[in-house]
């Protein structure tokens, strides 16, 4: 038995004592430990911030971009951009499953998967770069990667296009958390309802509140409103500026018969929307921040400043079954799938 | 009837449409609305960052500091430092209660209270500065202030020294949230257990886990450990560096018979302790960040990176009864009160 740490610390080379993500160099030796999974990699989906940085640094020259990617992975044992710190995800085929995971994982050799942990902590060896598709930040390679015992992944479905599945999986945490949080009869406000995670959250909230609850979608533009109306995933749609808490409060109360709401879910990817999310929620209600533009201190001090006794949750990108919940939404709803195909899978 | 907005937006002069905290100027006209409370102010406890900035700007000259404070309140209608943006709190006597609040508030005219909402959003008029005590950032004044309907406060207890009560009230959110979260039989890790909020959280957690649970305090130094041992508010005390997640994980597992814990509470006021708080917690467990040094994105992406299905909560400085819960701790525990008097009330 050669069992590693479930978080992969056994592969950290430098500096010692840290986790694989902050590490400068990890081992990409492809001899797997008993609790690791070996993946035959097909493609890397480089994080957009990272890809753009490398592209600009190399003047858009594809050969130079290739060389730079090989250099980074050679130095670090993982595809973590030294400037942005970010990674991305990969697609590949399960090649070998460590002994101690057999029977514990639902994966089989030959399954096509997407890893949902960042490339910034995934041991990777590139043998050859086959092609680069700069318009979708995609790098097709021959190579191998390792998934740690704690590493999360999704089996790629056979009944939908790969780019469609990946677009949905990218934000899988939000709808899955919505599914867990929202209860029948509740009133739910979703800020940024017209965006990718927003639409999925609305659909999921509609399912969960049942016939007695209410889902209110907040969007910025008339176009977003029309799309949501077409989808039919909200009881009420309001157009408001999420950076203006008093406007959001008043319009939400109006849409909810003058009552404060039970749950607010923030999917807006701009800063300074904390108070708009907190103000409309009733005492003992829940505020769920999925937006990465959320400021911890603005939320904490903001709620205190207005004396709101609400539970504020940091959106965790992972929750059990998140991939399956999200893909299932696209299977269940023809219109949602169509909109996703048009917007994100071209 | 002249009823204002419960959050005080009716007093915002500039710019229109924002809440009183971000406003540049609010009305400090002391004619109260029917849902406001008028306070005869005794003293301002200026936020430490704000006081230090003004003190340095004015070269430590007390007369110049006085002049600058009068200027700020004159311009803004509130004591909000234009550089730091921060405020502080005040102590005063309830002078008048708006008609629509009579019978709804537990306050009576003549009560001595501390406001627990920031001075950065509290209408204030200073008639005279009596004295400044730079060593405790305190400004004694003659003047009036307004508490909005949503404004939180604590009645100052008659059975303890004012500075002792204020020191405890300053962190009242953390122990009160602990009281709500922690259930009998649970295992709880408190990071930063040796600090002000940490000690109060430990004591509260000990009460709530009952005889079958376990409270593990994590501290940085031997001296902190000895103080916690004297207090008797932990079952186990570990010395570790909260910025080293692998070290924290291993020592926590060791202290908890090899098992992951149910709840982790972060009271450490240094950056980069998110992963140390997340890693030791079991799936479906709770991570509660009270530290203002918490990074939203580090927590969100960190939990995803290690595939942890935990609920992460942003510490809300306010929860119902938080002042009473916290003051009661000092009444119940003679040792805790003694340590607080020694450390924070001199």
mmCIF file with all atom_site columns, C-alpha atoms in Angstrom, chain A residues 26-208:
data_model
loop_
_atom_site.group_PDB
_atom_site.id
_atom_site.type_symbol
_atom_site.label_atom_id
_atom_site.label_alt_id
_atom_site.label_comp_id
_atom_site.label_asym_id
_atom_site.label_entity_id
_atom_site.label_seq_id
_atom_site.pdbx_PDB_ins_code
_atom_site.Cartn_x
_atom_site.Cartn_y
_atom_site.Cartn_z
_atom_site.occupancy
_atom_site.B_iso_or_equiv
_atom_site.pdbx_formal_charge
_atom_site.auth_seq_id
_atom_site.auth_comp_id
_atom_site.auth_asym_id
_atom_site.auth_atom_id
_atom_site.pdbx_PDB_model_num
ATOM 1   C CA . UNK A 1 26  ? 4.319   19.535 -7.179  1.00 0.00 ? 26  UNK A CA 1
ATOM 2   C CA . UNK A 1 27  ? 5.293   16.086 -8.399  1.00 0.00 ? 27  UNK A CA 1
ATOM 3   C CA . UNK A 1 28  ? 3.846   15.101 -11.775 1.00 0.00 ? 28  UNK A CA 1
ATOM 4   C CA . UNK A 1 29  ? 5.334   11.615 -11.640 1.00 0.00 ? 29  UNK A CA 1
ATOM 5   C CA . UNK A 1 30  ? 2.535   9.504  -13.151 1.00 0.00 ? 30  UNK A CA 1
ATOM 6   C CA . UNK A 1 31  ? 3.118   6.423  -10.982 1.00 0.00 ? 31  UNK A CA 1
ATOM 7   C CA . UNK A 1 32  ? -0.145  6.694  -9.004  1.00 0.00 ? 32  UNK A CA 1
ATOM 8   C CA . UNK A 1 33  ? -0.671  6.241  -5.264  1.00 0.00 ? 33  UNK A CA 1
ATOM 9   C CA . UNK A 1 34  ? -3.381  3.813  -4.114  1.00 0.00 ? 34  UNK A CA 1
ATOM 10  C CA . UNK A 1 35  ? -5.874  6.645  -3.567  1.00 0.00 ? 35  UNK A CA 1
ATOM 11  C CA . UNK A 1 36  ? -5.271  8.509  -6.803  1.00 0.00 ? 36  UNK A CA 1
ATOM 12  C CA . UNK A 1 37  ? -6.832  8.307  -10.255 1.00 0.00 ? 37  UNK A CA 1
ATOM 13  C CA . UNK A 1 38  ? -4.817  8.533  -13.473 1.00 0.00 ? 38  UNK A CA 1
ATOM 14  C CA . UNK A 1 39  ? -6.382  10.453 -16.331 1.00 0.00 ? 39  UNK A CA 1
ATOM 15  C CA . UNK A 1 40  ? -5.450  10.333 -20.001 1.00 0.00 ? 40  UNK A CA 1
ATOM 16  C CA . UNK A 1 41  ? -5.932  14.002 -20.859 1.00 0.00 ? 41  UNK A CA 1
ATOM 17  C CA . UNK A 1 42  ? -7.727  15.168 -24.007 1.00 0.00 ? 42  UNK A CA 1
ATOM 18  C CA . UNK A 1 43  ? -7.899  18.924 -23.458 1.00 0.00 ? 43  UNK A CA 1
ATOM 19  C CA . UNK A 1 44  ? -7.249  21.690 -20.961 1.00 0.00 ? 44  UNK A CA 1
ATOM 20  C CA . UNK A 1 45  ? -9.803  24.466 -20.563 1.00 0.00 ? 45  UNK A CA 1
ATOM 21  C CA . UNK A 1 46  ? -7.532  27.234 -19.337 1.00 0.00 ? 46  UNK A CA 1
ATOM 22  C CA . UNK A 1 47  ? -9.085  29.764 -16.966 1.00 0.00 ? 47  UNK A CA 1
ATOM 23  C CA . UNK A 1 48  ? -9.987  32.857 -18.961 1.00 0.00 ? 48  UNK A CA 1
ATOM 24  C CA . UNK A 1 49  ? -7.867  35.272 -16.901 1.00 0.00 ? 49  UNK A CA 1
ATOM 25  C CA . UNK A 1 50  ? -4.860  32.974 -17.235 1.00 0.00 ? 50  UNK A CA 1
ATOM 26  C CA . UNK A 1 51  ? -5.220  32.374 -20.960 1.00 0.00 ? 51  UNK A CA 1
ATOM 27  C CA . UNK A 1 52  ? -5.609  36.070 -21.714 1.00 0.00 ? 52  UNK A CA 1
ATOM 28  C CA . UNK A 1 53  ? -2.497  36.891 -19.697 1.00 0.00 ? 53  UNK A CA 1
ATOM 29  C CA . UNK A 1 54  ? -0.367  34.316 -21.545 1.00 0.00 ? 54  UNK A CA 1
ATOM 30  C CA . UNK A 1 55  ? -1.817  35.312 -24.906 1.00 0.00 ? 55  UNK A CA 1
ATOM 31  C CA . UNK A 1 56  ? -0.942  38.992 -24.345 1.00 0.00 ? 56  UNK A CA 1
ATOM 32  C CA . UNK A 1 57  ? 2.481   38.185 -22.919 1.00 0.00 ? 57  UNK A CA 1
ATOM 33  C CA . UNK A 1 58  ? 3.328   36.166 -26.039 1.00 0.00 ? 58  UNK A CA 1
ATOM 34  C CA . UNK A 1 59  ? 1.863   38.694 -28.476 1.00 0.00 ? 59  UNK A CA 1
ATOM 35  C CA . UNK A 1 60  ? -0.857  36.281 -29.598 1.00 0.00 ? 60  UNK A CA 1
ATOM 36  C CA . UNK A 1 61  ? 1.691   33.974 -31.290 1.00 0.00 ? 61  UNK A CA 1
ATOM 37  C CA . UNK A 1 62  ? 0.305   30.430 -31.016 1.00 0.00 ? 62  UNK A CA 1
ATOM 38  C CA . UNK A 1 63  ? 3.714   28.730 -31.114 1.00 0.00 ? 63  UNK A CA 1
ATOM 39  C CA . UNK A 1 64  ? 4.987   30.973 -28.335 1.00 0.00 ? 64  UNK A CA 1
ATOM 40  C CA . UNK A 1 65  ? 1.847   30.331 -26.282 1.00 0.00 ? 65  UNK A CA 1
ATOM 41  C CA . UNK A 1 66  ? 2.462   26.581 -26.654 1.00 0.00 ? 66  UNK A CA 1
ATOM 42  C CA . UNK A 1 67  ? 6.063   26.998 -25.529 1.00 0.00 ? 67  UNK A CA 1
ATOM 43  C CA . UNK A 1 68  ? 5.041   29.073 -22.504 1.00 0.00 ? 68  UNK A CA 1
ATOM 44  C CA . UNK A 1 69  ? 2.431   26.508 -21.409 1.00 0.00 ? 69  UNK A CA 1
ATOM 45  C CA . UNK A 1 70  ? 4.984   23.686 -21.687 1.00 0.00 ? 70  UNK A CA 1
ATOM 46  C CA . UNK A 1 71  ? 7.437   25.773 -19.667 1.00 0.00 ? 71  UNK A CA 1
ATOM 47  C CA . UNK A 1 72  ? 4.941   26.434 -16.858 1.00 0.00 ? 72  UNK A CA 1
ATOM 48  C CA . UNK A 1 73  ? 3.905   22.796 -16.550 1.00 0.00 ? 73  UNK A CA 1
ATOM 49  C CA . UNK A 1 74  ? 7.571   21.733 -16.741 1.00 0.00 ? 74  UNK A CA 1
ATOM 50  C CA . UNK A 1 75  ? 8.506   24.055 -13.884 1.00 0.00 ? 75  UNK A CA 1
ATOM 51  C CA . UNK A 1 76  ? 5.482   23.597 -11.623 1.00 0.00 ? 76  UNK A CA 1
ATOM 52  C CA . UNK A 1 77  ? 4.167   20.105 -12.376 1.00 0.00 ? 77  UNK A CA 1
ATOM 53  C CA . UNK A 1 78  ? 0.750   21.767 -12.869 1.00 0.00 ? 78  UNK A CA 1
ATOM 54  C CA . UNK A 1 79  ? -0.836  24.337 -15.191 1.00 0.00 ? 79  UNK A CA 1
ATOM 55  C CA . UNK A 1 80  ? -0.972  27.260 -12.782 1.00 0.00 ? 80  UNK A CA 1
ATOM 56  C CA . UNK A 1 81  ? -0.353  30.676 -14.309 1.00 0.00 ? 81  UNK A CA 1
ATOM 57  C CA . UNK A 1 82  ? 2.415   32.299 -12.206 1.00 0.00 ? 82  UNK A CA 1
ATOM 58  C CA . UNK A 1 83  ? 0.926   35.773 -12.753 1.00 0.00 ? 83  UNK A CA 1
ATOM 59  C CA . UNK A 1 84  ? -2.797  35.200 -12.197 1.00 0.00 ? 84  UNK A CA 1
ATOM 60  C CA . UNK A 1 85  ? -2.408  32.168 -9.903  1.00 0.00 ? 85  UNK A CA 1
ATOM 61  C CA . UNK A 1 86  ? -5.387  30.588 -11.628 1.00 0.00 ? 86  UNK A CA 1
ATOM 62  C CA . UNK A 1 87  ? -5.777  27.297 -13.468 1.00 0.00 ? 87  UNK A CA 1
ATOM 63  C CA . UNK A 1 88  ? -8.848  25.996 -15.268 1.00 0.00 ? 88  UNK A CA 1
ATOM 64  C CA . UNK A 1 89  ? -10.083 22.427 -15.734 1.00 0.00 ? 89  UNK A CA 1
ATOM 65  C CA . UNK A 1 90  ? -9.417  19.424 -17.937 1.00 0.00 ? 90  UNK A CA 1
ATOM 66  C CA . UNK A 1 91  ? -11.223 16.766 -19.914 1.00 0.00 ? 91  UNK A CA 1
ATOM 67  C CA . UNK A 1 92  ? -9.929  13.239 -20.196 1.00 0.00 ? 92  UNK A CA 1
ATOM 68  C CA . UNK A 1 93  ? -10.491 9.499  -19.978 1.00 0.00 ? 93  UNK A CA 1
ATOM 69  C CA . UNK A 1 94  ? -10.052 7.532  -16.750 1.00 0.00 ? 94  UNK A CA 1
ATOM 70  C CA . UNK A 1 95  ? -6.987  5.345  -17.358 1.00 0.00 ? 95  UNK A CA 1
ATOM 71  C CA . UNK A 1 96  ? -6.322  3.763  -13.981 1.00 0.00 ? 96  UNK A CA 1
ATOM 72  C CA . UNK A 1 97  ? -7.997  3.781  -10.564 1.00 0.00 ? 97  UNK A CA 1
ATOM 73  C CA . UNK A 1 98  ? -5.918  3.363  -7.414  1.00 0.00 ? 98  UNK A CA 1
ATOM 74  C CA . UNK A 1 99  ? -6.553  0.119  -5.495  1.00 0.00 ? 99  UNK A CA 1
ATOM 75  C CA . UNK A 1 100 ? -7.991  1.684  -2.382  1.00 0.00 ? 100 UNK A CA 1
ATOM 76  C CA . UNK A 1 101 ? -10.570 3.641  -4.404  1.00 0.00 ? 101 UNK A CA 1
ATOM 77  C CA . UNK A 1 102 ? -11.985 0.667  -6.301  1.00 0.00 ? 102 UNK A CA 1
ATOM 78  C CA . UNK A 1 103 ? -15.567 0.167  -5.095  1.00 0.00 ? 103 UNK A CA 1
ATOM 79  C CA . UNK A 1 104 ? -15.526 3.591  -3.400  1.00 0.00 ? 104 UNK A CA 1
ATOM 80  C CA . UNK A 1 105 ? -15.647 5.723  -6.527  1.00 0.00 ? 105 UNK A CA 1
ATOM 81  C CA . UNK A 1 106 ? -18.416 5.621  -9.127  1.00 0.00 ? 106 UNK A CA 1
ATOM 82  C CA . UNK A 1 107 ? -15.832 5.956  -11.892 1.00 0.00 ? 107 UNK A CA 1
ATOM 83  C CA . UNK A 1 108 ? -14.755 3.172  -14.216 1.00 0.00 ? 108 UNK A CA 1
ATOM 84  C CA . UNK A 1 109 ? -11.751 2.900  -16.477 1.00 0.00 ? 109 UNK A CA 1
ATOM 85  C CA . UNK A 1 110 ? -12.764 4.382  -19.841 1.00 0.00 ? 110 UNK A CA 1
ATOM 86  C CA . UNK A 1 111 ? -15.184 7.005  -18.452 1.00 0.00 ? 111 UNK A CA 1
ATOM 87  C CA . UNK A 1 112 ? -14.893 10.437 -20.006 1.00 0.00 ? 112 UNK A CA 1
ATOM 88  C CA . UNK A 1 113 ? -14.769 13.052 -17.264 1.00 0.00 ? 113 UNK A CA 1
ATOM 89  C CA . UNK A 1 114 ? -14.214 16.734 -16.604 1.00 0.00 ? 114 UNK A CA 1
ATOM 90  C CA . UNK A 1 115 ? -12.272 17.542 -13.456 1.00 0.00 ? 115 UNK A CA 1
ATOM 91  C CA . UNK A 1 116 ? -14.036 20.148 -11.353 1.00 0.00 ? 116 UNK A CA 1
ATOM 92  C CA . UNK A 1 117 ? -11.004 20.937 -9.206  1.00 0.00 ? 117 UNK A CA 1
ATOM 93  C CA . UNK A 1 118 ? -8.693  23.607 -10.491 1.00 0.00 ? 118 UNK A CA 1
ATOM 94  C CA . UNK A 1 119 ? -5.718  22.867 -12.742 1.00 0.00 ? 119 UNK A CA 1
ATOM 95  C CA . UNK A 1 120 ? -3.813  25.034 -10.258 1.00 0.00 ? 120 UNK A CA 1
ATOM 96  C CA . UNK A 1 121 ? -3.591  22.009 -7.936  1.00 0.00 ? 121 UNK A CA 1
ATOM 97  C CA . UNK A 1 122 ? -3.726  19.087 -10.414 1.00 0.00 ? 122 UNK A CA 1
ATOM 98  C CA . UNK A 1 123 ? -0.532  17.132 -11.220 1.00 0.00 ? 123 UNK A CA 1
ATOM 99  C CA . UNK A 1 124 ? -0.131  17.307 -15.002 1.00 0.00 ? 124 UNK A CA 1
ATOM 100 C CA . UNK A 1 125 ? 2.366   16.091 -17.583 1.00 0.00 ? 125 UNK A CA 1
ATOM 101 C CA . UNK A 1 126 ? 2.101   17.342 -21.176 1.00 0.00 ? 126 UNK A CA 1
ATOM 102 C CA . UNK A 1 127 ? 3.688   15.068 -23.789 1.00 0.00 ? 127 UNK A CA 1
ATOM 103 C CA . UNK A 1 128 ? 2.545   17.091 -26.782 1.00 0.00 ? 128 UNK A CA 1
ATOM 104 C CA . UNK A 1 129 ? 0.340   20.078 -27.515 1.00 0.00 ? 129 UNK A CA 1
ATOM 105 C CA . UNK A 1 130 ? -1.822  19.128 -30.478 1.00 0.00 ? 130 UNK A CA 1
ATOM 106 C CA . UNK A 1 131 ? -3.808  22.300 -30.997 1.00 0.00 ? 131 UNK A CA 1
ATOM 107 C CA . UNK A 1 132 ? -4.764  25.577 -29.330 1.00 0.00 ? 132 UNK A CA 1
ATOM 108 C CA . UNK A 1 133 ? -8.193  27.167 -29.792 1.00 0.00 ? 133 UNK A CA 1
ATOM 109 C CA . UNK A 1 134 ? -7.705  30.701 -28.450 1.00 0.00 ? 134 UNK A CA 1
ATOM 110 C CA . UNK A 1 135 ? -11.359 31.685 -28.981 1.00 0.00 ? 135 UNK A CA 1
ATOM 111 C CA . UNK A 1 136 ? -12.449 29.192 -26.294 1.00 0.00 ? 136 UNK A CA 1
ATOM 112 C CA . UNK A 1 137 ? -9.225  29.119 -24.179 1.00 0.00 ? 137 UNK A CA 1
ATOM 113 C CA . UNK A 1 138 ? -8.837  25.439 -25.035 1.00 0.00 ? 138 UNK A CA 1
ATOM 114 C CA . UNK A 1 139 ? -5.575  23.500 -25.376 1.00 0.00 ? 139 UNK A CA 1
ATOM 115 C CA . UNK A 1 140 ? -5.754  20.012 -26.897 1.00 0.00 ? 140 UNK A CA 1
ATOM 116 C CA . UNK A 1 141 ? -2.921  17.810 -25.706 1.00 0.00 ? 141 UNK A CA 1
ATOM 117 C CA . UNK A 1 142 ? -1.477  14.375 -25.267 1.00 0.00 ? 142 UNK A CA 1
ATOM 118 C CA . UNK A 1 143 ? -0.658  13.936 -21.611 1.00 0.00 ? 143 UNK A CA 1
ATOM 119 C CA . UNK A 1 144 ? -1.585  12.575 -18.194 1.00 0.00 ? 144 UNK A CA 1
ATOM 120 C CA . UNK A 1 145 ? -3.018  14.011 -15.001 1.00 0.00 ? 145 UNK A CA 1
ATOM 121 C CA . UNK A 1 146 ? -3.770  12.864 -11.467 1.00 0.00 ? 146 UNK A CA 1
ATOM 122 C CA . UNK A 1 147 ? -6.986  13.278 -9.492  1.00 0.00 ? 147 UNK A CA 1
ATOM 123 C CA . UNK A 1 148 ? -6.561  13.184 -5.700  1.00 0.00 ? 148 UNK A CA 1
ATOM 124 C CA . UNK A 1 149 ? -8.976  11.317 -3.426  1.00 0.00 ? 149 UNK A CA 1
ATOM 125 C CA . UNK A 1 150 ? -10.681 14.628 -2.549  1.00 0.00 ? 150 UNK A CA 1
ATOM 126 C CA . UNK A 1 151 ? -10.754 15.739 -6.177  1.00 0.00 ? 151 UNK A CA 1
ATOM 127 C CA . UNK A 1 152 ? -14.183 16.364 -7.645  1.00 0.00 ? 152 UNK A CA 1
ATOM 128 C CA . UNK A 1 153 ? -15.214 15.583 -11.204 1.00 0.00 ? 153 UNK A CA 1
ATOM 129 C CA . UNK A 1 154 ? -18.229 15.068 -13.446 1.00 0.00 ? 154 UNK A CA 1
ATOM 130 C CA . UNK A 1 155 ? -18.802 12.252 -15.898 1.00 0.00 ? 155 UNK A CA 1
ATOM 131 C CA . UNK A 1 156 ? -19.532 13.903 -19.215 1.00 0.00 ? 156 UNK A CA 1
ATOM 132 C CA . UNK A 1 157 ? -23.054 13.030 -20.325 1.00 0.00 ? 157 UNK A CA 1
ATOM 133 C CA . UNK A 1 158 ? -23.594 11.187 -23.601 1.00 0.00 ? 158 UNK A CA 1
ATOM 134 C CA . UNK A 1 159 ? -26.858 12.987 -24.306 1.00 0.00 ? 159 UNK A CA 1
ATOM 135 C CA . UNK A 1 160 ? -25.511 16.501 -24.727 1.00 0.00 ? 160 UNK A CA 1
ATOM 136 C CA . UNK A 1 161 ? -22.791 18.430 -26.453 1.00 0.00 ? 161 UNK A CA 1
ATOM 137 C CA . UNK A 1 162 ? -19.556 18.699 -24.490 1.00 0.00 ? 162 UNK A CA 1
ATOM 138 C CA . UNK A 1 163 ? -19.335 22.505 -24.608 1.00 0.00 ? 163 UNK A CA 1
ATOM 139 C CA . UNK A 1 164 ? -22.922 22.756 -23.384 1.00 0.00 ? 164 UNK A CA 1
ATOM 140 C CA . UNK A 1 165 ? -22.232 20.423 -20.459 1.00 0.00 ? 165 UNK A CA 1
ATOM 141 C CA . UNK A 1 166 ? -19.042 22.303 -19.552 1.00 0.00 ? 166 UNK A CA 1
ATOM 142 C CA . UNK A 1 167 ? -20.790 25.682 -19.637 1.00 0.00 ? 167 UNK A CA 1
ATOM 143 C CA . UNK A 1 168 ? -23.352 24.428 -17.140 1.00 0.00 ? 168 UNK A CA 1
ATOM 144 C CA . UNK A 1 169 ? -20.831 22.581 -14.940 1.00 0.00 ? 169 UNK A CA 1
ATOM 145 C CA . UNK A 1 170 ? -18.796 25.768 -14.643 1.00 0.00 ? 170 UNK A CA 1
ATOM 146 C CA . UNK A 1 171 ? -21.453 27.220 -12.312 1.00 0.00 ? 171 UNK A CA 1
ATOM 147 C CA . UNK A 1 172 ? -22.823 23.968 -10.894 1.00 0.00 ? 172 UNK A CA 1
ATOM 148 C CA . UNK A 1 173 ? -22.417 25.065 -7.263  1.00 0.00 ? 173 UNK A CA 1
ATOM 149 C CA . UNK A 1 174 ? -25.109 27.737 -7.393  1.00 0.00 ? 174 UNK A CA 1
ATOM 150 C CA . UNK A 1 175 ? -28.164 25.771 -8.597  1.00 0.00 ? 175 UNK A CA 1
ATOM 151 C CA . UNK A 1 176 ? -27.216 22.804 -6.412  1.00 0.00 ? 176 UNK A CA 1
ATOM 152 C CA . UNK A 1 177 ? -27.014 25.029 -3.322  1.00 0.00 ? 177 UNK A CA 1
ATOM 153 C CA . UNK A 1 178 ? -30.343 26.571 -4.330  1.00 0.00 ? 178 UNK A CA 1
ATOM 154 C CA . UNK A 1 179 ? -31.852 23.091 -4.464  1.00 0.00 ? 179 UNK A CA 1
ATOM 155 C CA . UNK A 1 180 ? -30.662 22.441 -0.903  1.00 0.00 ? 180 UNK A CA 1
ATOM 156 C CA . UNK A 1 181 ? -31.663 25.811 0.565   1.00 0.00 ? 181 UNK A CA 1
ATOM 157 C CA . UNK A 1 182 ? -35.052 26.635 -0.914  1.00 0.00 ? 182 UNK A CA 1
ATOM 158 C CA . UNK A 1 183 ? -38.162 25.145 0.724   1.00 0.00 ? 183 UNK A CA 1
ATOM 159 C CA . UNK A 1 184 ? -41.817 24.970 -0.367  1.00 0.00 ? 184 UNK A CA 1
ATOM 160 C CA . UNK A 1 185 ? -43.799 28.155 0.171   1.00 0.00 ? 185 UNK A CA 1
ATOM 161 C CA . UNK A 1 186 ? -40.781 30.445 0.410   1.00 0.00 ? 186 UNK A CA 1
ATOM 162 C CA . UNK A 1 187 ? -40.231 33.732 -1.372  1.00 0.00 ? 187 UNK A CA 1
ATOM 163 C CA . UNK A 1 188 ? -36.863 33.918 -3.129  1.00 0.00 ? 188 UNK A CA 1
ATOM 164 C CA . UNK A 1 189 ? -35.092 36.874 -4.736  1.00 0.00 ? 189 UNK A CA 1
ATOM 165 C CA . UNK A 1 190 ? -32.411 36.058 -7.309  1.00 0.00 ? 190 UNK A CA 1
ATOM 166 C CA . UNK A 1 191 ? -30.147 38.981 -8.191  1.00 0.00 ? 191 UNK A CA 1
ATOM 167 C CA . UNK A 1 192 ? -28.452 38.634 -11.575 1.00 0.00 ? 192 UNK A CA 1
ATOM 168 C CA . UNK A 1 193 ? -31.226 36.272 -12.685 1.00 0.00 ? 193 UNK A CA 1
ATOM 169 C CA . UNK A 1 194 ? -30.417 36.814 -16.364 1.00 0.00 ? 194 UNK A CA 1
ATOM 170 C CA . UNK A 1 195 ? -26.895 35.381 -16.188 1.00 0.00 ? 195 UNK A CA 1
ATOM 171 C CA . UNK A 1 196 ? -25.709 31.791 -16.523 1.00 0.00 ? 196 UNK A CA 1
ATOM 172 C CA . UNK A 1 197 ? -25.881 30.815 -12.866 1.00 0.00 ? 197 UNK A CA 1
ATOM 173 C CA . UNK A 1 198 ? -28.889 33.098 -12.332 1.00 0.00 ? 198 UNK A CA 1
ATOM 174 C CA . UNK A 1 199 ? -31.078 31.284 -14.863 1.00 0.00 ? 199 UNK A CA 1
ATOM 175 C CA . UNK A 1 200 ? -30.176 27.881 -13.408 1.00 0.00 ? 200 UNK A CA 1
ATOM 176 C CA . UNK A 1 201 ? -30.897 29.136 -9.872  1.00 0.00 ? 201 UNK A CA 1
ATOM 177 C CA . UNK A 1 202 ? -34.290 30.526 -10.937 1.00 0.00 ? 202 UNK A CA 1
ATOM 178 C CA . UNK A 1 203 ? -35.280 27.243 -12.525 1.00 0.00 ? 203 UNK A CA 1
ATOM 179 C CA . UNK A 1 204 ? -34.194 25.295 -9.461  1.00 0.00 ? 204 UNK A CA 1
ATOM 180 C CA . UNK A 1 205 ? -35.919 27.726 -7.069  1.00 0.00 ? 205 UNK A CA 1
ATOM 181 C CA . UNK A 1 206 ? -39.184 27.441 -9.067  1.00 0.00 ? 206 UNK A CA 1
ATOM 182 C CA . UNK A 1 207 ? -39.071 23.658 -8.619  1.00 0.00 ? 207 UNK A CA 1
ATOM 183 C CA . UNK A 1 208 ? -38.435 23.924 -4.874  1.00 0.00 ? 208 UNK A CA 1
#
